[in-house]
Coordinates of C-alpha atoms in Angstrom, one line a residue:
M353 CA 12.2 12.1 -24.8
K354 CA 12.1 15.5 -23.2
S355 CA 15.6 14.8 -21.8
D356 CA 16.9 14.6 -25.4
A357 CA 17.2 18.4 -25.0
V358 CA 20.2 17.8 -22.8
K359 CA 21.5 14.5 -24.3
K360 CA 21.2 14.4 -28.1
G361 CA 23.2 16.1 -30.9
V362 CA 26.7 17.4 -31.5
E363 CA 25.8 20.7 -29.8
R364 CA 25.0 18.8 -26.6
A365 CA 28.5 17.4 -26.2
P366 CA 29.2 19.8 -23.2
H367 CA 26.0 18.6 -21.6
R368 CA 26.9 15.0 -22.0
S369 CA 30.4 15.7 -20.5
L370 CA 28.7 17.1 -17.4
L371 CA 26.5 14.1 -17.2
Y372 CA 29.5 11.8 -17.4
A373 CA 30.9 13.8 -14.5
L374 CA 28.0 12.5 -12.4
G375 CA 28.9 9.0 -13.2
C376 CA 26.4 8.4 -16.0
T377 CA 27.3 5.8 -18.6
K378 CA 26.9 6.1 -22.3
E379 CA 24.1 3.5 -22.2
E380 CA 22.2 5.5 -19.6
L381 CA 22.0 8.5 -21.9
N382 CA 19.6 6.5 -24.0
K383 CA 17.2 6.0 -21.1
P384 CA 14.6 8.3 -19.6
F385 CA 15.8 10.7 -17.0
I386 CA 13.6 10.7 -13.9
G387 CA 13.7 13.5 -11.4
I388 CA 13.3 12.3 -7.7
V389 CA 11.9 15.3 -5.9
N390 CA 12.7 14.8 -2.2
S391 CA 11.8 17.0 0.7
F392 CA 14.4 15.4 3.0
N393 CA 15.9 17.5 5.8
E394 CA 17.2 17.0 9.3
I395 CA 14.8 19.3 11.2
V396 CA 11.4 17.8 10.3
P397 CA 10.6 14.4 11.9
G398 CA 8.3 13.6 9.0
H399 CA 11.3 14.0 6.6
I400 CA 14.3 12.7 8.6
H401 CA 13.9 9.2 6.9
L402 CA 13.2 10.3 3.4
K403 CA 16.7 9.4 2.2
Q404 CA 15.8 5.8 2.6
I405 CA 12.5 6.3 0.8
A406 CA 14.4 8.0 -2.1
E407 CA 16.8 5.1 -2.3
A408 CA 13.9 2.7 -2.6
V409 CA 12.4 4.8 -5.3
K410 CA 15.6 5.0 -7.2
E411 CA 16.0 1.2 -7.0
G412 CA 12.5 0.9 -8.6
V413 CA 13.4 3.4 -11.4
R414 CA 16.6 1.6 -12.3
A415 CA 14.9 -1.8 -12.3
A416 CA 12.3 -0.5 -14.7
G417 CA 14.8 1.0 -17.1
G418 CA 15.1 4.7 -16.0
V419 CA 17.9 6.8 -14.7
P420 CA 17.0 8.6 -11.4
F421 CA 18.4 12.0 -10.3
E422 CA 17.5 13.2 -6.8
F423 CA 17.1 16.8 -5.8
N424 CA 15.6 18.5 -2.8
T425 CA 13.0 21.1 -1.8
I426 CA 12.5 23.0 1.4
G427 CA 10.1 21.9 4.1
V428 CA 8.8 23.6 7.2
C429 CA 7.8 21.6 10.4
D430 CA 4.6 23.3 11.5
G431 CA 5.0 21.9 15.0
I432 CA 8.4 23.5 15.5
A433 CA 7.3 26.7 13.7
M434 CA 4.1 27.0 15.8
N435 CA 3.3 30.0 18.0
H436 CA 6.2 32.3 16.9
A437 CA 7.3 34.2 13.9
G438 CA 8.4 31.1 12.1
M439 CA 4.8 30.1 11.4
K440 CA 4.4 33.1 9.1
Y441 CA 6.6 31.2 6.7
S442 CA 4.7 27.9 6.6
L443 CA 2.0 28.5 4.1
P444 CA 4.2 30.8 2.0
S445 CA 6.6 27.9 1.6
R446 CA 4.0 26.2 -0.5
E447 CA 4.5 28.6 -3.4
L448 CA 8.3 28.4 -3.1
I449 CA 8.2 24.6 -3.2
A450 CA 6.1 24.7 -6.4
D451 CA 8.3 27.3 -8.0
S452 CA 11.6 25.5 -7.1
V453 CA 10.3 22.2 -8.5
E454 CA 9.3 23.9 -11.7
I455 CA 12.8 25.5 -12.0
M456 CA 14.7 22.2 -11.4
A457 CA 12.5 20.1 -13.7
E458 CA 12.5 22.6 -16.6
A459 CA 16.2 23.5 -16.2
H460 CA 17.3 19.8 -16.4
A461 CA 14.6 18.5 -18.8
F462 CA 13.4 15.5 -16.8
D463 CA 11.2 13.1 -18.6
A464 CA 9.1 12.3 -15.5
L465 CA 9.1 13.0 -11.8
V466 CA 8.6 11.0 -8.5
F467 CA 7.6 13.3 -5.6
I468 CA 8.5 12.4 -2.0
P469 CA 6.7 14.7 0.4
N470 CA 5.4 14.1 3.9
C471 CA 4.2 17.2 5.7
D472 CA 1.7 20.0 5.4
K473 CA 2.6 22.5 2.8
I474 CA 5.1 20.3 1.0
I475 CA 2.4 17.9 -0.3
P476 CA 0.1 20.5 -2.0
G477 CA 3.2 22.5 -3.1
M478 CA 4.5 19.5 -4.9
I479 CA 1.1 18.6 -6.4
M480 CA 0.8 22.2 -7.7
A481 CA 4.2 21.8 -9.3
A482 CA 3.2 18.5 -10.9
V483 CA 0.1 20.0 -12.4
R484 CA 1.9 23.1 -13.6
L485 CA 4.7 21.1 -15.3
N486 CA 2.3 18.5 -16.6
I487 CA 4.9 15.8 -17.2
P488 CA 4.3 12.2 -16.0
S489 CA 4.5 12.2 -12.2
I490 CA 3.7 10.0 -9.2
F491 CA 3.7 10.6 -5.5
V492 CA 5.0 8.5 -2.6
S493 CA 5.0 10.0 0.9
G494 CA 7.2 9.1 3.9
G495 CA 4.2 7.9 5.8
P496 CA 2.7 8.7 9.2
M497 CA 4.4 8.5 12.6
L498 CA 3.3 5.9 15.0
A499 CA 1.5 7.0 18.1
G500 CA 3.4 7.2 21.4
H501 CA 2.5 5.4 24.6
L502 CA 2.1 6.6 28.1
N503 CA 0.6 4.8 31.1
G504 CA -1.1 2.3 28.8
K505 CA -2.6 5.0 26.5
M506 CA -1.7 6.1 23.0
V507 CA -0.6 9.7 22.7
D508 CA 0.6 12.1 20.0
L509 CA 1.9 15.7 19.5
N510 CA -1.6 17.1 20.0
N511 CA -1.6 15.7 23.6
V512 CA 1.5 17.7 24.3
F513 CA 0.0 21.0 23.0
E514 CA -3.1 20.3 25.1
G515 CA -0.9 19.4 28.0
V516 CA 0.3 23.0 28.1
G517 CA -3.3 23.9 28.7
N518 CA -3.6 21.2 31.3
F519 CA -0.6 22.6 33.1
T520 CA -2.0 26.1 32.9
A521 CA -5.2 24.9 34.4
G522 CA -3.4 23.1 37.2
T523 CA -4.5 19.6 36.1
M524 CA -1.0 18.4 35.1
T525 CA 2.3 18.9 36.8
E526 CA 5.4 20.1 35.0
A527 CA 7.0 16.7 35.6
E528 CA 4.0 14.9 34.0
L529 CA 4.2 17.3 31.0
T530 CA 7.9 16.6 30.7
E531 CA 7.2 12.8 30.7
L532 CA 4.5 13.3 28.0
E533 CA 6.7 15.4 25.7
Q534 CA 9.4 12.7 25.8
V535 CA 7.2 9.9 24.5
A536 CA 4.5 11.5 22.4
C537 CA 6.5 11.5 19.1
P538 CA 8.3 8.1 19.1
G539 CA 10.1 8.4 15.8
C540 CA 10.0 9.5 12.1
G541 CA 6.9 10.2 10.1
S542 CA 4.2 12.8 9.8
C543 CA 2.5 13.5 13.1
A544 CA 0.1 10.8 14.2
G545 CA -3.5 11.8 13.6
M546 CA -5.8 12.9 10.8
F547 CA -3.9 16.2 10.8
T548 CA -3.1 18.2 7.7
A549 CA -0.1 16.2 6.5
N550 CA -1.8 12.8 6.8
T551 CA -5.0 14.2 5.4
M552 CA -3.2 15.5 2.3
N553 CA -1.2 12.2 1.9
C554 CA -4.5 10.3 2.0
L555 CA -6.2 12.7 -0.5
T556 CA -3.3 12.2 -2.9
E557 CA -4.7 8.7 -3.2
A558 CA -8.2 10.0 -3.9
L559 CA -6.8 12.5 -6.4
G560 CA -5.3 9.5 -8.3
M561 CA -1.6 10.7 -7.9
G562 CA -0.5 8.1 -5.3
L563 CA -0.5 4.4 -5.1
P564 CA -2.9 2.7 -2.6
G565 CA -1.3 2.9 0.9
N566 CA 0.4 6.2 0.2
G567 CA -1.6 7.9 3.0
T568 CA -1.6 5.3 5.8
I569 CA 1.3 2.8 5.8
P570 CA 3.4 3.8 8.8
A571 CA 6.7 5.4 8.1
V572 CA 8.6 2.7 10.0
D573 CA 6.7 -0.2 8.3
A574 CA 8.7 -2.3 5.8
R575 CA 5.7 -1.9 3.4
R576 CA 6.5 1.8 3.2
R577 CA 9.9 1.1 1.5
A578 CA 8.3 -1.5 -0.7
L579 CA 5.7 1.1 -1.8
A580 CA 8.4 3.5 -2.6
R581 CA 10.1 0.9 -4.8
R582 CA 6.8 0.2 -6.6
A583 CA 6.3 3.9 -7.1
G584 CA 9.8 4.0 -8.8
E585 CA 8.8 1.2 -11.0
Q586 CA 5.4 2.5 -11.8
I587 CA 6.6 5.9 -12.9
M588 CA 8.1 4.2 -15.9
Q589 CA 4.7 2.8 -16.8
V590 CA 3.1 6.2 -16.3
L591 CA 5.8 7.6 -18.6
A592 CA 5.3 4.9 -21.2
K593 CA 1.6 5.7 -21.3
N594 CA 2.4 9.5 -21.3
L595 CA -0.2 9.8 -18.5
K596 CA 0.2 13.4 -17.3
P597 CA -1.1 15.1 -14.1
K598 CA -3.7 17.1 -16.0
D599 CA -5.1 13.8 -17.4
I600 CA -5.7 12.8 -13.8
I601 CA -6.4 16.0 -11.8
N602 CA -9.6 17.4 -13.2
Q603 CA -13.0 18.4 -12.0
D604 CA -13.9 14.8 -11.1
A605 CA -10.6 14.2 -9.2
I606 CA -11.1 17.3 -7.1
Y607 CA -14.6 16.2 -6.4
N608 CA -13.4 12.8 -5.3
A609 CA -10.8 14.3 -3.1
F610 CA -13.3 16.5 -1.3
T611 CA -15.7 13.6 -0.9
V612 CA -13.1 11.4 0.7
D613 CA -12.1 14.4 2.8
M614 CA -15.6 14.7 4.2
A615 CA -15.8 10.9 5.0
L616 CA -12.5 11.2 6.8
G617 CA -13.2 14.4 8.7
G618 CA -9.9 15.7 7.5
S619 CA -8.0 18.9 8.3
S620 CA -9.7 22.2 7.5
N621 CA -6.5 23.2 5.7
T622 CA -7.3 20.7 2.9
V623 CA -10.0 23.2 1.7
L624 CA -7.2 25.8 1.2
H625 CA -4.9 23.3 -0.5
L626 CA -7.4 21.6 -2.8
L627 CA -8.7 24.9 -4.0
A628 CA -5.1 25.9 -4.8
I629 CA -4.5 22.6 -6.6
A630 CA -7.7 23.1 -8.6
N631 CA -6.6 26.6 -9.5
E632 CA -3.3 25.3 -10.8
A633 CA -5.1 22.7 -12.8
G634 CA -7.5 25.2 -14.3
V635 CA -10.5 23.7 -12.5
N636 CA -13.2 26.0 -11.3
F637 CA -14.2 24.8 -7.8
N638 CA -15.8 27.0 -5.2
L639 CA -16.6 26.8 -1.5
K640 CA -20.4 26.4 -2.1
T641 CA -19.6 23.2 -4.1
V642 CA -17.6 22.0 -1.0
N643 CA -20.7 22.4 1.1
E644 CA -22.8 20.5 -1.5
I645 CA -20.4 17.6 -1.2
S646 CA -20.4 17.8 2.6
N647 CA -24.2 17.7 2.7
K648 CA -24.4 14.3 0.9
T649 CA -21.2 12.6 2.2
P650 CA -21.4 10.6 5.5
Y651 CA -18.7 11.0 8.1
L652 CA -17.2 7.5 8.6
T653 CA -14.0 7.6 10.5
K654 CA -13.4 9.2 14.0
L655 CA -9.7 9.7 13.9
R656 CA -7.5 11.9 16.1
P657 CA -8.2 14.7 16.9
S658 CA -11.9 14.1 16.3
G659 CA -12.0 10.6 17.8
P660 CA -9.9 7.9 19.5
Y661 CA -8.5 6.1 16.5
R662 CA -5.1 6.5 14.8
I663 CA -3.8 6.5 11.3
E664 CA -2.0 3.2 11.9
E665 CA -5.4 1.7 12.9
L666 CA -7.0 3.1 9.7
D667 CA -4.3 1.4 7.8
Q668 CA -5.0 -1.9 9.5
A669 CA -8.7 -1.5 8.7
G670 CA -8.0 -1.2 4.9
G671 CA -6.7 2.4 4.5
I672 CA -8.1 4.9 2.0
P673 CA -9.2 2.2 -0.5
A674 CA -11.5 0.8 2.1
V675 CA -12.9 4.2 2.9
M676 CA -13.4 4.9 -0.8
N677 CA -15.1 1.6 -1.3
E678 CA -17.6 2.4 1.4
I679 CA -18.6 5.6 -0.4
K680 CA -18.0 4.5 -4.0
S681 CA -21.6 5.3 -4.9
L682 CA -20.6 9.0 -4.3
L683 CA -17.4 8.9 -6.3
K684 CA -16.5 9.5 -9.9
L685 CA -15.3 6.0 -10.5
N686 CA -14.0 6.5 -14.1
S687 CA -11.3 8.9 -12.9
K688 CA -7.8 8.0 -14.0
T689 CA -5.0 7.2 -11.6
V690 CA -1.2 6.6 -11.7
T691 CA -1.9 2.9 -11.3
G692 CA -3.0 2.9 -14.9
K693 CA -6.5 1.9 -13.8
T694 CA -9.5 4.0 -12.9
I695 CA -10.6 4.6 -9.3
G696 CA -13.4 2.1 -9.8
E697 CA -11.0 -0.6 -11.0
N698 CA -8.6 0.1 -8.1
L699 CA -11.4 -0.6 -5.6
A700 CA -12.2 -4.1 -7.0
G701 CA -11.7 -6.6 -4.2
V702 CA -11.0 -4.0 -1.6
K703 CA -12.2 -5.0 1.9
N704 CA -13.0 -3.1 5.1
V705 CA -11.7 -5.3 7.8
N706 CA -12.8 -3.1 10.8
P707 CA -16.3 -1.6 10.3
E708 CA -16.0 0.2 13.6
I709 CA -12.9 2.2 12.5
I710 CA -14.3 2.6 8.9
R711 CA -18.0 2.6 9.3
P712 CA -20.3 1.7 6.5
I713 CA -22.7 4.4 5.3
S714 CA -25.6 2.7 7.1
K715 CA -23.8 3.2 10.5
A716 CA -22.1 6.6 9.8
H717 CA -21.2 8.8 12.7
T718 CA -23.2 11.5 11.0
A719 CA -25.0 11.7 7.7
T720 CA -23.0 14.7 6.5
G721 CA -19.3 15.3 6.1
G722 CA -16.7 16.3 8.6
L723 CA -15.9 19.7 7.1
V724 CA -18.3 22.7 6.6
V725 CA -18.0 26.1 5.1
L726 CA -19.9 28.9 6.9
F727 CA -21.2 32.0 5.3
G728 CA -22.8 35.1 6.7
N729 CA -22.2 38.8 7.3
L730 CA -19.0 38.0 9.1
A731 CA -17.7 35.7 6.4
P732 CA -19.2 36.7 3.0
E733 CA -16.6 34.6 1.2
G734 CA -16.7 31.8 3.7
G735 CA -15.0 30.4 6.8
V736 CA -14.1 26.7 7.4
V737 CA -14.7 24.6 10.4
K738 CA -13.8 20.9 11.1
K739 CA -17.3 20.0 12.2
A740 CA -16.2 16.5 13.1
A741 CA -14.1 17.9 15.9
V742 CA -16.8 20.2 17.4
A743 CA -18.6 19.2 20.5
P744 CA -22.4 18.9 20.1
E745 CA -22.9 21.7 22.6
M746 CA -21.0 24.1 20.3
M747 CA -22.7 23.4 17.0
V748 CA -24.9 26.4 17.7
H749 CA -23.5 29.1 19.8
K750 CA -23.9 32.8 20.5
G751 CA -21.7 34.9 22.6
P752 CA -19.7 38.2 23.1
A753 CA -16.7 38.8 21.0
R754 CA -13.3 39.0 22.6
V755 CA -11.2 40.7 20.0
F756 CA -7.4 40.2 19.5
D757 CA -5.3 41.6 16.7
S758 CA -2.7 38.8 16.9
E759 CA -2.3 35.3 18.0
E760 CA 0.1 36.4 20.7
K761 CA -2.4 38.7 22.4
A762 CA -5.0 35.9 22.4
T763 CA -2.6 33.4 23.8
K764 CA -1.6 35.8 26.6
A765 CA -5.3 36.3 27.5
I766 CA -6.0 32.6 27.6
M767 CA -3.0 31.8 29.7
G768 CA -3.9 34.7 32.0
K769 CA -7.4 33.1 32.5
K770 CA -9.2 36.1 31.1
I771 CA -11.5 34.1 28.8
K772 CA -14.9 33.1 30.2
P773 CA -17.4 30.4 29.2
G774 CA -19.6 31.7 26.3
D775 CA -16.9 33.9 24.9
V776 CA -16.1 34.0 21.1
L777 CA -12.5 34.7 20.6
V778 CA -11.8 36.8 17.4
I779 CA -8.2 36.6 16.3
R780 CA -7.7 38.8 13.2
Y781 CA -5.0 40.3 11.1
E782 CA -3.6 36.8 10.8
G783 CA -4.8 36.2 7.2
P784 CA -2.7 35.6 4.1
K785 CA -1.8 39.3 3.9
G786 CA -2.4 40.4 7.4
G787 CA -0.3 37.8 9.2
P788 CA 1.3 37.6 6.8
G789 CA 1.3 34.0 5.9
M790 CA -2.0 32.9 7.5
R791 CA -0.5 31.2 10.6
E792 CA -1.9 28.0 12.1
M793 CA -3.0 28.6 15.6
L794 CA -2.8 25.3 17.4
T795 CA -1.5 26.9 20.6
P796 CA -4.6 28.9 21.5
T797 CA -7.0 26.1 20.5
S798 CA -5.0 23.6 22.5
L799 CA -4.9 25.9 25.5
I800 CA -8.7 26.3 25.4
T801 CA -9.1 22.5 25.3
G802 CA -6.5 22.0 28.0
I803 CA -8.1 24.3 30.5
G804 CA -11.5 22.7 29.9
L805 CA -13.3 25.3 27.9
E806 CA -13.6 23.3 24.6
K807 CA -17.4 23.0 25.1
D808 CA -17.9 26.6 26.1
V809 CA -15.7 28.9 24.0
A810 CA -15.5 29.4 20.2
L811 CA -12.6 30.8 18.2
I812 CA -12.9 32.5 14.8
T813 CA -10.0 33.9 12.7
D814 CA -8.9 35.0 9.3
G815 CA -5.9 32.8 9.9
R816 CA -5.8 29.1 10.1
F817 CA -6.1 26.3 12.6
S818 CA -3.9 23.2 12.7
G819 CA -5.3 19.9 11.5
A820 CA -4.8 18.8 15.1
T821 CA -7.2 21.5 16.3
R822 CA -10.5 20.5 17.9
G823 CA -13.4 22.5 19.1
A824 CA -15.5 25.3 17.6
S825 CA -12.6 26.8 15.7
I826 CA -13.6 28.6 12.5
G827 CA -10.7 29.7 10.3
H828 CA -10.1 31.1 6.8
V829 CA -12.7 33.8 7.5
S830 CA -12.8 35.8 4.3
P831 CA -12.4 38.6 3.3
E832 CA -9.6 39.0 5.9
A833 CA -9.2 41.9 8.2
A834 CA -6.2 43.3 6.2
A835 CA -8.5 43.6 3.2
K836 CA -11.2 45.3 5.3
G837 CA -13.4 42.3 5.6
P838 CA -16.2 42.4 8.1
I839 CA -14.1 40.7 10.7
A840 CA -12.1 44.0 10.9
A841 CA -15.3 45.8 12.0
V842 CA -16.0 43.6 15.1
K843 CA -15.6 45.3 18.5
E844 CA -15.2 43.8 22.0
G845 CA -18.6 42.7 23.2
D846 CA -20.4 42.4 19.8
I847 CA -22.6 39.4 19.7
I848 CA -21.4 36.7 17.3
S849 CA -23.8 33.9 16.2
I850 CA -22.4 30.5 15.0
D851 CA -24.8 28.0 13.4
I852 CA -22.8 25.1 12.0
P853 CA -25.7 22.9 10.9
N854 CA -27.1 25.8 8.8
H855 CA -23.6 27.0 7.6
R856 CA -23.9 30.5 9.2
L857 CA -21.4 32.8 10.8
D858 CA -22.8 36.3 11.7
V859 CA -22.2 39.3 13.9
E860 CA -25.3 41.0 15.2
L861 CA -24.7 44.3 13.3
T862 CA -26.5 45.8 10.4
E863 CA -24.8 46.1 7.1
K864 CA -24.7 49.9 7.6
E865 CA -23.0 49.5 11.0
I866 CA -20.4 47.2 9.5
N867 CA -19.7 49.5 6.6
D868 CA -19.6 52.6 8.8
R869 CA -17.0 51.0 11.0
L870 CA -14.9 49.7 8.1
G871 CA -15.0 53.2 6.5
K872 CA -13.3 54.7 9.6
L873 CA -10.4 52.2 9.5
A874 CA -7.0 53.2 8.3
E875 CA -5.5 51.3 5.4
F876 CA -3.6 48.2 6.7
Q877 CA 0.1 48.6 7.0
P878 CA 2.1 45.3 6.3
R879 CA 3.9 44.0 9.4
I880 CA 6.9 42.7 7.5
K881 CA 9.1 45.2 5.8
S882 CA 11.8 43.1 4.1
G883 CA 12.4 39.7 2.6
Y884 CA 10.3 37.0 0.9
L885 CA 7.2 37.8 3.0
V886 CA 7.0 41.3 1.5
R887 CA 6.7 39.8 -2.0
Y888 CA 4.3 37.2 -0.6
T889 CA 2.0 39.9 0.8
E890 CA 2.0 41.8 -2.5
R891 CA 0.9 38.8 -4.5
V892 CA -1.2 36.5 -2.3
T893 CA -5.0 36.3 -2.8
S894 CA -7.9 35.5 -0.4
A895 CA -8.1 32.2 1.5
S896 CA -11.5 31.7 -0.3
S897 CA -9.5 31.1 -3.5
G898 CA -6.8 28.9 -1.9
A899 CA -4.4 31.8 -1.0
V900 CA -2.8 31.4 -4.3
F901 CA -0.7 34.1 -6.0
R902 CA -2.4 36.7 -8.1
K903 CA -1.7 36.0 -11.8

């Protein structure tokens, strides 16, 4: 056992003494040591209940003959961090999470790991750590939040963000907004909707690293605790077979994850995270391949924010196994999973019990996937849009650029009613280096929707958009402005052309005009002068490669 490094031999007597101080028995020193990686904290609603999930996992580990040791990672709530300086730390936390797990696992010589994530950057950060460490691992999330209810309708956090826009437009009173904010998030769990957290938890199943149900069983459902116990038991089987993350996460697994992502119409952030996971696994996967998958994968589920259905309803319809079963002809069915079976074997007997929520291929919402990567002279390395959440009227759009060098300036203009139908908002210097940290910008997109301009105005940025964003919102535009990408050359009034069906994003300038403008720009000066974000800015790479650290 790897843990023998801290348990066996005369020279390990001090180590054993410290383990006895924890309450370990002599008999337990002969059993595998299982690290329980928990992102519990008391500031993130998606994590507030993870102590209970961890206890269930530990019950399963003990029942199957292992010795569990729980430790924690950090975790940022993107909703609370949104639209202020805190959001600069969200994506950068992904690298810290991966690093901290590596440190704890290597320092204490765990034989295997059970990961308990639940929100945006925590999930990919933990998966990156699992692949890097390459010791037997399994994932069990805390599960999605239930939707709230108001006046007979289901509501969620996104309704509150859009409610601010409704209030700005005069279509909602402050009292109505207050009533909405008090019921939209009724309890623990990752925010209700196919936003980034829930998308990543669902794709953990597609990657083969989570048990069926990982992405969709609600946080408050008793089945969630049962799933956690099973995960604790199953890690002992994964360890016995010496099944490691790199045996599971390979080219085919990344392909499967993107395919399921397209069928779900998941968050645009998943492109960033899956590329980062692929990079950690040594898998060469580029944005053009993502478009190839999108072009042949039908879009089957209209979940919030793209449609009316909720994660809890997806779960009732059969969850991710039912989605995968509908598109199994497109999947690499021989891919291994932590169940000990292949993807194909896991799908045997799976049923879709609600073909409206999970449509069959023959009745797909669209013949192609819910995410698209756009290329053009404005995005030579690509930009990502959640096509599933774009109104038909905005699939092709041309309009004058309204240029803002920060999210705050754009938000102020929107709330000041200075944006007109037809405009294309350009929010730049918000990329991995420029922001720094590539902030999510749910506030401006929600304001646009709330004031009724969703079908008239587009937004493009070298930053990111929340998984809750809807509308013609194109993020991850690369190279970013701070790296003198073409987006830095755009001026107020330049005509920008968006053609989502043909995967194009262009500004009506010649190559010479773009290069001349870029040549006159001063070198970018980092906005942050101290702390972790300085080191992050120095090491982070382009969004087109997953915004991973330069090696």
